Structures are given as C-alpha cells and as structure tokens.
C-alpha cells in the first residue's frame, strides 16, 4: 500500500464513525491533498487555518482558494506559536505581564475546532518524514 492509499484508508476508517472531519489547512501541497481526499469521502469537511497575524494577503489567498476549489469556508484559529512567543518573550521587549498567560497548544486548537463544529476527528498533512516532532505525534494518534 503506497502513502496515498494508506491516507485514503485512514480517512475511510474515520468515515465509518462520522460524516464530518476537520482538516488543518495551510494551502500547502500536503493540506491540499488531504482536503481533496476528504471532500471525496466525507459529506462535511471543515478546513481551518492557524494564523500568526490575521488579515495577511498571503493567508487570504490560501483561504480564498479553498472557497473557490471546494466551496468550503475556512475557519480561523490563532497559531500556538503566538502564545509561545508572547510567553517566552520572543520578538518582544518585555514579558512580565504575560508570564501567567496560559499556553495555547496544537491540542487546544484541535479541541476547539472539534468543539466549535461538533466533529470527532481532525486530519492534517503531517508525515513521519517531516521531522522528529512529527514522529512523536504519530505515536499518539488513533489510526
């Protein structure tokens, strides 16, 4: 089974349990592929985009493409890097007032998307070959 067939198999197994799925959408080739596969399998697909700075033209082009290609509205969520940078003083002069700020993690994003849209699963275009942090992620997934 090649990678594409394996991905389809995972999505088809999830479809046996639910008719909808959230897709982490960046506009990159991996997320484009996953969203295209998901729209062929699920009756309800909710793409979401994690922004660093809302309203940037480069982000909007990717968001508009999903609307044009699949007729899907893309939900927007803040990227976890924002809270990490603020809490740790990255690109900031002072962090004193933000030290008690709760960290916003990728797990928080997944949970928020699932709750906001009443969905059971979130899919993304991650691959083991994307790096060590991705390999760790795959040890914690259902399929």
PDB file of C-alpha atoms in Angstrom:
ATOM      1  CA  UNK A   1       0.000   0.000   0.000  1.00  0.00           C
ATOM      2  CA  UNK A   2       1.518   3.342  -1.004  1.00  0.00           C
ATOM      3  CA  UNK A   3       1.218   6.558   1.020  1.00  0.00           C
ATOM      4  CA  UNK A   4      -1.818   7.826  -0.854  1.00  0.00           C
ATOM      5  CA  UNK A   5      -3.682   4.553  -0.411  1.00  0.00           C
ATOM      6  CA  UNK A   6      -2.737   4.476   3.283  1.00  0.00           C
ATOM      7  CA  UNK A   7      -4.087   8.008   3.760  1.00  0.00           C
ATOM      8  CA  UNK A   8      -7.324   7.107   1.980  1.00  0.00           C
ATOM      9  CA  UNK A   9      -7.631   4.031   4.190  1.00  0.00           C
ATOM     10  CA  UNK A  10      -7.292   6.159   7.350  1.00  0.00           C
ATOM     11  CA  UNK A  11      -9.922   8.611   6.107  1.00  0.00           C
ATOM     12  CA  UNK A  12     -12.287   5.816   5.079  1.00  0.00           C
ATOM     13  CA  UNK A  13     -11.962   4.210   8.526  1.00  0.00           C
ATOM     14  CA  UNK A  14     -12.793   7.528  10.178  1.00  0.00           C
ATOM     15  CA  UNK A  15     -15.773   7.920   7.815  1.00  0.00           C
ATOM     16  CA  UNK A  16     -17.244   4.701   9.213  1.00  0.00           C
ATOM     17  CA  UNK A  17     -17.649   6.544  12.521  1.00  0.00           C
ATOM     18  CA  UNK A  18     -18.685  10.034  11.397  1.00  0.00           C
ATOM     19  CA  UNK A  19     -19.805  12.017   8.372  1.00  0.00           C
ATOM     20  CA  UNK A  20     -17.636  15.065   9.102  1.00  0.00           C
ATOM     21  CA  UNK A  21     -13.992  15.901   9.633  1.00  0.00           C
ATOM     22  CA  UNK A  22     -11.846  18.963  10.291  1.00  0.00           C
ATOM     23  CA  UNK A  23      -8.780  19.493   8.138  1.00  0.00           C
ATOM     24  CA  UNK A  24      -5.736  21.504   9.176  1.00  0.00           C
ATOM     25  CA  UNK A  25      -5.369  23.728   6.122  1.00  0.00           C
ATOM     26  CA  UNK A  26      -2.330  25.794   5.198  1.00  0.00           C
ATOM     27  CA  UNK A  27      -2.648  25.970   1.436  1.00  0.00           C
ATOM     28  CA  UNK A  28       0.482  23.819   1.091  1.00  0.00           C
ATOM     29  CA  UNK A  29       0.611  20.721  -1.078  1.00  0.00           C
ATOM     30  CA  UNK A  30       0.069  18.274   1.787  1.00  0.00           C
ATOM     31  CA  UNK A  31      -3.017  20.022   3.146  1.00  0.00           C
ATOM     32  CA  UNK A  32      -4.371  20.488  -0.388  1.00  0.00           C
ATOM     33  CA  UNK A  33      -4.069  16.751  -0.957  1.00  0.00           C
ATOM     34  CA  UNK A  34      -5.739  15.854   2.358  1.00  0.00           C
ATOM     35  CA  UNK A  35      -8.614  18.276   1.861  1.00  0.00           C
ATOM     36  CA  UNK A  36      -9.151  16.976  -1.675  1.00  0.00           C
ATOM     37  CA  UNK A  37      -9.285  13.370  -0.422  1.00  0.00           C
ATOM     38  CA  UNK A  38     -11.566  14.300   2.476  1.00  0.00           C
ATOM     39  CA  UNK A  39     -14.086  16.054   0.220  1.00  0.00           C
ATOM     40  CA  UNK A  40     -14.394  12.817  -1.761  1.00  0.00           C
ATOM     41  CA  UNK A  41     -15.083  10.724   1.368  1.00  0.00           C
ATOM     42  CA  UNK A  42     -16.927  12.941   3.872  1.00  0.00           C
ATOM     43  CA  UNK A  43     -20.195  14.805   3.422  1.00  0.00           C
ATOM     44  CA  UNK A  44     -18.989  17.558   5.768  1.00  0.00           C
ATOM     45  CA  UNK A  45     -15.432  18.933   5.662  1.00  0.00           C
ATOM     46  CA  UNK A  46     -14.326  21.868   7.811  1.00  0.00           C
ATOM     47  CA  UNK A  47     -10.918  23.284   6.906  1.00  0.00           C
ATOM     48  CA  UNK A  48      -9.252  25.508   9.476  1.00  0.00           C
ATOM     49  CA  UNK A  49      -6.275  27.822   9.158  1.00  0.00           C
ATOM     50  CA  UNK A  50      -3.924  28.721  12.013  1.00  0.00           C
ATOM     51  CA  UNK A  51      -2.802  32.316  11.556  1.00  0.00           C
ATOM     52  CA  UNK A  52       0.139  34.183  13.038  1.00  0.00           C
ATOM     53  CA  UNK A  53      -1.222  37.569  12.019  1.00  0.00           C
ATOM     54  CA  UNK A  54      -4.811  37.827  10.786  1.00  0.00           C
ATOM     55  CA  UNK A  55      -5.595  39.571   7.523  1.00  0.00           C
ATOM     56  CA  UNK A  56      -2.339  38.992   5.638  1.00  0.00           C
ATOM     57  CA  UNK A  57      -2.851  38.794   1.866  1.00  0.00           C
ATOM     58  CA  UNK A  58      -0.757  35.609   1.566  1.00  0.00           C
ATOM     59  CA  UNK A  59      -3.043  33.897   4.102  1.00  0.00           C
ATOM     60  CA  UNK A  60      -6.172  35.175   2.427  1.00  0.00           C
ATOM     61  CA  UNK A  61      -5.110  33.774  -0.946  1.00  0.00           C
ATOM     62  CA  UNK A  62      -4.958  30.252   0.529  1.00  0.00           C
ATOM     63  CA  UNK A  63      -8.287  30.757   2.295  1.00  0.00           C
ATOM     64  CA  UNK A  64      -9.926  32.038  -0.899  1.00  0.00           C
ATOM     65  CA  UNK A  65      -8.581  29.068  -2.858  1.00  0.00           C
ATOM     66  CA  UNK A  66     -10.443  26.608  -0.599  1.00  0.00           C
ATOM     67  CA  UNK A  67     -13.655  28.528  -1.232  1.00  0.00           C
ATOM     68  CA  UNK A  68     -13.090  28.581  -4.998  1.00  0.00           C
ATOM     69  CA  UNK A  69     -11.939  24.954  -5.357  1.00  0.00           C
ATOM     70  CA  UNK A  70     -14.229  23.118  -2.919  1.00  0.00           C
ATOM     71  CA  UNK A  71     -16.832  25.699  -1.885  1.00  0.00           C
ATOM     72  CA  UNK A  72     -15.634  25.496   1.730  1.00  0.00           C
ATOM     73  CA  UNK A  73     -15.455  28.276   4.301  1.00  0.00           C
ATOM     74  CA  UNK A  74     -12.166  28.154   6.206  1.00  0.00           C
ATOM     75  CA  UNK A  75     -12.332  28.658   9.982  1.00  0.00           C
ATOM     76  CA  UNK A  76      -9.569  30.771  11.511  1.00  0.00           C
ATOM     77  CA  UNK A  77      -7.705  29.992  14.746  1.00  0.00           C
ATOM     78  CA  UNK A  78      -4.625  31.592  16.289  1.00  0.00           C
ATOM     79  CA  UNK A  79      -1.445  29.579  15.793  1.00  0.00           C
ATOM     80  CA  UNK A  80       0.095  28.154  19.008  1.00  0.00           C
ATOM     81  CA  UNK A  81       3.332  29.946  18.123  1.00  0.00           C
ATOM     82  CA  UNK A  82       1.670  33.234  19.091  1.00  0.00           C
ATOM     83  CA  UNK A  83       1.222  32.304  22.765  1.00  0.00           C
ATOM     84  CA  UNK A  84       4.609  30.588  22.882  1.00  0.00           C
ATOM     85  CA  UNK A  85       6.323  33.700  21.532  1.00  0.00           C
ATOM     86  CA  UNK A  86       4.483  36.047  23.871  1.00  0.00           C
ATOM     87  CA  UNK A  87       5.012  33.924  26.990  1.00  0.00           C
ATOM     88  CA  UNK A  88       8.699  33.400  26.242  1.00  0.00           C
ATOM     89  CA  UNK A  89       9.476  36.938  25.123  1.00  0.00           C
ATOM     90  CA  UNK A  90      10.305  36.015  21.544  1.00  0.00           C
ATOM     91  CA  UNK A  91      10.067  39.119  19.319  1.00  0.00           C
ATOM     92  CA  UNK A  92       9.015  41.089  22.425  1.00  0.00           C
ATOM     93  CA  UNK A  93      10.801  43.591  24.654  1.00  0.00           C
ATOM     94  CA  UNK A  94       9.053  42.631  27.877  1.00  0.00           C
ATOM     95  CA  UNK A  95       7.200  39.519  29.058  1.00  0.00           C
ATOM     96  CA  UNK A  96       6.499  40.292  32.712  1.00  0.00           C
ATOM     97  CA  UNK A  97       2.747  40.716  32.333  1.00  0.00           C
ATOM     98  CA  UNK A  98       2.374  37.595  30.153  1.00  0.00           C
ATOM     99  CA  UNK A  99       4.170  35.015  32.281  1.00  0.00           C
ATOM    100  CA  UNK A 100       0.867  33.803  33.764  1.00  0.00           C
ATOM    101  CA  UNK A 101      -0.814  33.609  30.373  1.00  0.00           C
ATOM    102  CA  UNK A 102      -1.942  30.049  29.594  1.00  0.00           C
ATOM    103  CA  UNK A 103      -0.151  28.363  26.731  1.00  0.00           C
ATOM    104  CA  UNK A 104      -2.269  27.785  23.597  1.00  0.00           C
ATOM    105  CA  UNK A 105      -1.163  24.426  22.147  1.00  0.00           C
ATOM    106  CA  UNK A 106      -1.895  22.480  18.995  1.00  0.00           C
ATOM    107  CA  UNK A 107      -4.034  20.188  21.155  1.00  0.00           C
ATOM    108  CA  UNK A 108      -6.059  23.258  22.211  1.00  0.00           C
ATOM    109  CA  UNK A 109      -6.596  24.118  18.547  1.00  0.00           C
ATOM    110  CA  UNK A 110      -7.732  20.563  17.727  1.00  0.00           C
ATOM    111  CA  UNK A 111     -10.104  20.533  20.702  1.00  0.00           C
ATOM    112  CA  UNK A 112     -11.522  23.975  19.842  1.00  0.00           C
ATOM    113  CA  UNK A 113     -12.172  23.025  16.211  1.00  0.00           C
ATOM    114  CA  UNK A 114     -13.852  19.769  17.207  1.00  0.00           C
ATOM    115  CA  UNK A 115     -15.998  21.541  19.798  1.00  0.00           C
ATOM    116  CA  UNK A 116     -16.893  24.517  17.604  1.00  0.00           C
ATOM    117  CA  UNK A 117     -18.041  22.306  14.727  1.00  0.00           C
ATOM    118  CA  UNK A 118     -19.187  19.212  16.643  1.00  0.00           C
ATOM    119  CA  UNK A 119     -16.624  16.954  14.965  1.00  0.00           C
ATOM    120  CA  UNK A 120     -14.866  13.837  16.185  1.00  0.00           C
ATOM    121  CA  UNK A 121     -11.680  13.920  14.109  1.00  0.00           C
ATOM    122  CA  UNK A 122      -9.059  16.325  12.823  1.00  0.00           C
ATOM    123  CA  UNK A 123      -6.862  15.379   9.857  1.00  0.00           C
ATOM    124  CA  UNK A 124      -3.706  17.051   8.595  1.00  0.00           C
ATOM    125  CA  UNK A 125      -0.966  16.529   6.042  1.00  0.00           C
ATOM    126  CA  UNK A 126       1.766  15.559   8.512  1.00  0.00           C
ATOM    127  CA  UNK A 127       4.158  12.801   7.531  1.00  0.00           C
ATOM    128  CA  UNK A 128       6.701  10.905   9.605  1.00  0.00           C
ATOM    129  CA  UNK A 129       9.379  12.202   7.266  1.00  0.00           C
ATOM    130  CA  UNK A 130       8.583  15.800   8.292  1.00  0.00           C
ATOM    131  CA  UNK A 131      10.869  15.517  11.336  1.00  0.00           C
ATOM    132  CA  UNK A 132      11.345  14.170  14.832  1.00  0.00           C
ATOM    133  CA  UNK A 133       8.492  16.176  16.335  1.00  0.00           C
ATOM    134  CA  UNK A 134       6.157  14.687  13.726  1.00  0.00           C
ATOM    135  CA  UNK A 135       7.364  11.161  14.575  1.00  0.00           C
ATOM    136  CA  UNK A 136       6.419  11.794  18.209  1.00  0.00           C
ATOM    137  CA  UNK A 137       2.961  12.939  17.075  1.00  0.00           C
ATOM    138  CA  UNK A 138       2.351   9.683  15.220  1.00  0.00           C
ATOM    139  CA  UNK A 139       2.936   7.696  18.394  1.00  0.00           C
ATOM    140  CA  UNK A 140      -0.119   9.461  19.850  1.00  0.00           C
ATOM    141  CA  UNK A 141      -2.669   9.026  17.058  1.00  0.00           C
ATOM    142  CA  UNK A 142      -5.591   6.612  16.827  1.00  0.00           C
ATOM    143  CA  UNK A 143      -5.050   5.099  13.349  1.00  0.00           C
TER     144      UNK A 143
END
